[in-house]
């Protein structure tokens, strides 16, 4: 049975409803509110709603969101995200992004995991420390959810996988490979060196790359940069494809930054992808097997 899923990222759903001023006494949050008000002009939640309509029309099996569902990781934002995701009407898999762990408080209370854990169900180690990576199996396909999310200094948006999580990832990739599964790694930060902006990068990108070089994966999906990114990183047998999708709600029409989602069809270890991009009015199919003109195949 193939798995067909929609991949999007960085939806940054905006809600300050019911957020009292006391929440902004914290200096980080004050800076965050400025960021959020600016962001409000560039991201439109209506694009997420439209994307969901496409997901239903395309009858995908699942929607996968690779982090930054919120902006400041406030409870009110998570409540808004929960309501939005409940309205999707399709199974959903998520992982956190740096904005979902914006403050140390949100990290300490494990707000993301507590409020959105239902979308990260799966096989995992015991205890909070081993929450990530989690593994979701769908026939011959496995989604492996990695977290890079942690609070960082103002103006920084870095991420870290961490030695303990990398060790578990190494073991998981080896085990699922032995089982013959197609392994799809979900991670928020870009994993190709030189792709992320300064102070925006994955701090242990080399260590992550070493795990992939040793164990391989069939596909790595990420977000974070709000730009379409495509390439490979070395694997043990062959290069591993890496696809970064732009933000799912960005109103920009700057090439590469337009809102987009991809639909993947994975059967055995064969992977097909359609790219749908926002053109200012709607998401249009712009690339992939389904976009090929009649007669061009074969
Ligand atoms: Fe983002
Ligand atoms: Fe991010």
Coordinates of C-alpha atoms in Angstrom, one line a residue, residues 4-290:
X4 CA 0.3 9.6 0.1
X5 CA 0.8 12.6 2.3
X6 CA 0.8 16.4 2.1
X7 CA 3.9 18.0 3.4
X8 CA 3.8 21.7 4.6
X9 CA 5.7 23.7 7.1
X10 CA 5.9 26.9 9.1
X11 CA 2.2 27.8 9.1
X12 CA 2.8 30.2 12.0
X13 CA -0.9 30.4 12.9
X14 CA -1.6 33.7 14.5
X15 CA -3.7 34.2 17.5
X16 CA -3.4 36.8 20.3
X17 CA -7.0 36.3 21.4
X18 CA -7.3 36.3 25.1
X19 CA -3.5 37.0 25.7
X20 CA -3.3 39.4 28.6
X21 CA -0.7 42.2 28.7
X22 CA 1.0 40.5 31.6
X23 CA 2.3 37.9 29.2
X24 CA 4.4 40.6 27.5
X25 CA 6.2 41.9 30.5
X26 CA 8.8 39.3 29.7
X27 CA 11.4 41.1 27.5
X28 CA 11.6 38.2 25.1
X29 CA 7.9 38.2 24.6
X30 CA 7.9 42.0 24.0
X31 CA 10.4 41.4 21.1
X32 CA 8.3 38.5 20.1
X33 CA 5.1 40.5 19.8
X34 CA 6.8 43.0 17.5
X35 CA 8.0 40.1 15.4
X36 CA 4.5 38.6 15.5
X37 CA 2.8 41.8 14.4
X38 CA 5.2 42.1 11.5
X39 CA 4.6 38.4 10.7
X40 CA 0.9 39.0 10.7
X41 CA 1.3 41.1 7.5
X42 CA 3.2 38.4 5.7
X43 CA 1.4 35.2 6.7
X44 CA -2.3 34.6 6.1
X45 CA -4.1 31.8 7.9
X46 CA -6.6 31.6 5.0
X47 CA -3.8 29.9 3.0
X48 CA -3.7 27.1 5.5
X49 CA -7.5 26.7 5.2
X50 CA -7.2 26.6 1.4
X51 CA -4.4 24.0 1.7
X52 CA -6.6 21.8 3.8
X53 CA -9.3 22.0 1.2
X54 CA -6.8 20.8 -1.4
X55 CA -5.6 18.0 1.0
X56 CA -9.2 16.8 1.2
X57 CA -9.8 17.1 -2.5
X58 CA -6.6 15.2 -3.3
X59 CA -7.7 12.6 -0.7
X60 CA -4.2 12.3 0.8
X61 CA -3.8 9.8 3.6
X62 CA -2.2 12.3 6.0
X63 CA -1.0 15.9 6.4
X64 CA 2.6 16.3 7.7
X65 CA 3.7 19.6 9.2
X66 CA 7.4 20.1 9.9
X67 CA 7.3 22.7 12.7
X68 CA 6.7 26.4 13.5
X69 CA 2.9 25.9 13.9
X70 CA 2.9 28.9 16.3
X71 CA 4.9 32.1 16.7
X72 CA 5.6 32.6 20.4
X73 CA 4.6 29.2 21.8
X74 CA 1.9 30.7 24.0
X75 CA -1.0 28.6 25.4
X76 CA -3.5 30.6 23.4
X77 CA -1.6 30.0 20.2
X78 CA -1.5 26.3 20.9
X79 CA -5.2 26.3 21.6
X80 CA -5.8 28.0 18.3
X81 CA -3.6 25.4 16.6
X82 CA -5.4 22.5 18.2
X83 CA -8.8 23.9 17.0
X84 CA -7.4 24.4 13.5
X85 CA -5.9 20.9 13.4
X86 CA -9.1 19.3 14.7
X87 CA -10.9 20.9 11.8
X88 CA -8.6 19.4 9.2
X89 CA -10.5 16.1 9.1
X90 CA -7.5 14.1 8.1
X91 CA -4.8 12.3 10.1
X92 CA -1.9 14.6 10.9
X93 CA 1.7 14.2 11.9
X94 CA 3.7 17.2 13.3
X95 CA 7.1 18.0 14.8
X96 CA 8.1 21.1 16.6
X97 CA 10.0 24.1 15.2
X98 CA 12.0 26.7 17.0
X99 CA 8.9 29.0 17.3
X100 CA 7.1 26.2 19.1
X101 CA 9.7 26.3 21.9
X102 CA 10.1 30.1 21.8
X103 CA 10.6 30.6 25.6
X104 CA 12.3 28.5 28.2
X105 CA 8.9 28.4 30.0
X106 CA 7.2 26.8 27.1
X107 CA 10.1 24.3 26.9
X108 CA 10.1 23.5 30.6
X109 CA 6.4 22.9 30.7
X110 CA 6.6 20.8 27.5
X111 CA 3.7 22.8 26.1
X112 CA 4.0 21.6 22.6
X113 CA 4.1 17.9 23.6
X114 CA 1.3 18.2 26.1
X115 CA -1.1 20.2 23.9
X116 CA -0.3 18.6 20.5
X117 CA 1.1 15.1 21.5
X118 CA -1.9 13.4 19.8
X119 CA -0.3 14.3 16.5
X120 CA 3.0 12.7 17.5
X121 CA 1.7 9.3 18.5
X122 CA 4.1 6.5 17.8
X123 CA 7.0 4.3 18.9
X124 CA 9.5 6.0 21.1
X125 CA 11.8 5.4 24.1
X126 CA 10.6 5.6 27.7
X127 CA 10.4 8.9 29.5
X128 CA 10.2 12.6 28.5
X129 CA 13.9 12.6 27.6
X130 CA 13.3 10.0 24.8
X131 CA 10.2 11.6 23.4
X132 CA 12.0 12.2 20.1
X133 CA 12.6 10.7 17.7
X134 CA 9.2 9.1 17.4
X135 CA 8.4 6.6 14.7
X136 CA 5.0 6.2 12.9
X137 CA 4.6 3.2 10.6
X138 CA 2.3 3.0 7.6
X139 CA 2.8 -0.3 5.9
X140 CA 6.2 -0.2 4.3
X141 CA 6.8 3.5 5.1
X142 CA 8.0 5.0 8.4
X143 CA 7.8 8.7 9.4
X144 CA 10.6 9.5 11.9
X145 CA 9.9 12.7 13.8
X146 CA 13.1 14.5 15.1
X147 CA 13.1 17.6 17.2
X148 CA 15.6 20.5 16.9
X149 CA 13.4 22.9 18.9
X150 CA 14.7 24.8 21.8
X151 CA 14.6 28.4 23.1
X152 CA 17.5 30.6 21.9
X153 CA 18.7 34.1 22.4
X154 CA 16.8 37.0 20.8
X155 CA 17.6 37.3 17.1
X156 CA 18.7 33.6 17.1
X157 CA 16.7 30.8 15.6
X158 CA 19.1 28.0 15.9
X159 CA 18.3 24.3 16.5
X160 CA 20.0 21.3 18.0
X161 CA 19.2 17.6 17.7
X162 CA 21.5 16.6 20.6
X163 CA 23.8 13.6 21.2
X164 CA 21.2 11.5 22.9
X165 CA 18.6 12.0 20.2
X166 CA 21.2 11.4 17.5
X167 CA 22.1 8.1 19.1
X168 CA 18.5 7.0 19.1
X169 CA 18.1 8.1 15.5
X170 CA 21.1 6.1 14.5
X171 CA 19.6 3.0 16.1
X172 CA 16.1 3.6 14.6
X173 CA 17.4 4.2 11.1
X174 CA 19.5 1.0 11.2
X175 CA 16.6 -1.1 12.5
X176 CA 14.0 0.2 10.1
X177 CA 16.5 -0.3 7.2
X178 CA 16.9 -3.9 8.2
X179 CA 13.1 -4.2 8.1
X180 CA 13.1 -2.8 4.6
X181 CA 11.0 0.2 5.3
X182 CA 11.1 3.5 3.4
X183 CA 12.4 5.9 6.0
X184 CA 11.2 9.5 5.9
X185 CA 13.0 11.8 8.4
X186 CA 11.0 14.9 9.5
X187 CA 13.2 17.7 11.0
X188 CA 12.5 21.4 11.2
X189 CA 15.9 22.9 10.4
X190 CA 17.7 22.5 7.0
X191 CA 20.3 19.7 7.0
X192 CA 22.3 20.7 4.0
X193 CA 25.4 22.7 5.1
X194 CA 25.4 26.4 3.9
X195 CA 21.6 26.5 3.4
X196 CA 20.5 28.2 6.6
X197 CA 21.0 31.9 7.3
X198 CA 23.5 32.7 10.0
X199 CA 22.2 32.4 13.6
X200 CA 19.4 30.4 12.0
X201 CA 21.1 27.1 11.6
X202 CA 21.3 23.6 13.0
X203 CA 24.2 23.7 15.4
X204 CA 25.0 20.0 15.2
X205 CA 24.4 19.7 11.5
X206 CA 27.7 17.7 11.1
X207 CA 26.8 15.1 13.7
X208 CA 23.3 14.7 12.1
X209 CA 25.0 14.3 8.7
X210 CA 27.3 11.6 10.1
X211 CA 24.3 9.6 11.2
X212 CA 22.7 9.9 7.8
X213 CA 26.0 9.1 6.1
X214 CA 26.2 5.9 8.2
X215 CA 22.6 4.7 8.3
X216 CA 20.9 6.5 5.3
X217 CA 17.3 7.5 4.9
X218 CA 15.0 7.5 1.8
X219 CA 13.9 11.1 2.2
X220 CA 14.5 14.0 4.6
X221 CA 11.8 16.7 4.8
X222 CA 12.2 20.1 6.6
X223 CA 11.1 23.7 6.7
X224 CA 12.4 26.7 8.8
X225 CA 13.9 28.9 6.0
X226 CA 10.6 29.8 4.4
X227 CA 12.1 29.0 1.0
X228 CA 12.0 26.0 -1.3
X229 CA 15.2 24.0 -0.9
X230 CA 16.2 20.9 -2.7
X231 CA 19.4 18.8 -2.7
X232 CA 21.0 15.7 -1.2
X233 CA 23.3 14.8 1.6
X234 CA 25.6 11.7 1.6
X235 CA 24.2 8.3 2.5
X236 CA 25.9 4.9 2.8
X237 CA 24.7 3.6 -0.5
X238 CA 23.5 6.7 -2.4
X239 CA 22.8 10.3 -1.8
X240 CA 19.8 11.0 0.4
X241 CA 17.2 13.5 -1.0
X242 CA 16.5 16.5 1.1
X243 CA 13.4 18.7 0.4
X244 CA 12.7 21.9 2.3
X245 CA 9.3 23.4 1.7
X246 CA 8.6 27.1 2.0
X247 CA 6.1 28.5 4.6
X248 CA 2.6 27.2 4.0
X249 CA 1.0 30.6 4.7
X250 CA 3.5 33.2 3.3
X251 CA 1.8 35.8 1.0
X252 CA 5.1 36.5 -0.7
X253 CA 5.3 36.1 -4.5
X254 CA 9.1 36.3 -4.4
X255 CA 10.4 33.3 -6.3
X256 CA 11.1 30.4 -4.0
X257 CA 9.3 32.0 -1.1
X258 CA 5.8 31.6 -2.3
X259 CA 3.6 29.5 0.0
X260 CA 3.7 25.9 -1.1
X261 CA 2.9 22.3 -0.2
X262 CA 4.1 19.0 -1.7
X263 CA 2.2 15.8 -2.1
X264 CA 4.4 12.7 -1.8
X265 CA 3.5 9.2 -2.9
X266 CA 5.8 6.6 -1.5
X267 CA 5.5 3.0 -2.5
X268 CA 8.3 0.6 -1.5
X269 CA 11.3 2.8 -1.9
X270 CA 9.9 4.7 -4.9
X271 CA 9.1 8.3 -4.1
X272 CA 7.0 10.7 -6.3
X273 CA 6.4 14.3 -5.5
X274 CA 4.0 17.0 -6.8
X275 CA 4.6 20.6 -5.9
X276 CA 1.7 23.0 -5.4
X277 CA 2.5 26.7 -5.2
X278 CA 0.5 29.8 -4.2
X279 CA 0.1 32.2 -7.1
X280 CA -1.6 34.9 -5.2
X281 CA -5.1 33.4 -5.7
X282 CA -4.8 29.7 -5.1
X283 CA -2.3 26.8 -4.8
X284 CA -1.5 25.5 -8.3
X285 CA 0.2 22.2 -9.3
X286 CA 3.5 23.4 -10.8
X287 CA 5.8 20.4 -10.7
X288 CA 5.8 16.6 -10.5
X289 CA 4.3 13.6 -12.2
X290 CA 0.7 14.8 -12.0

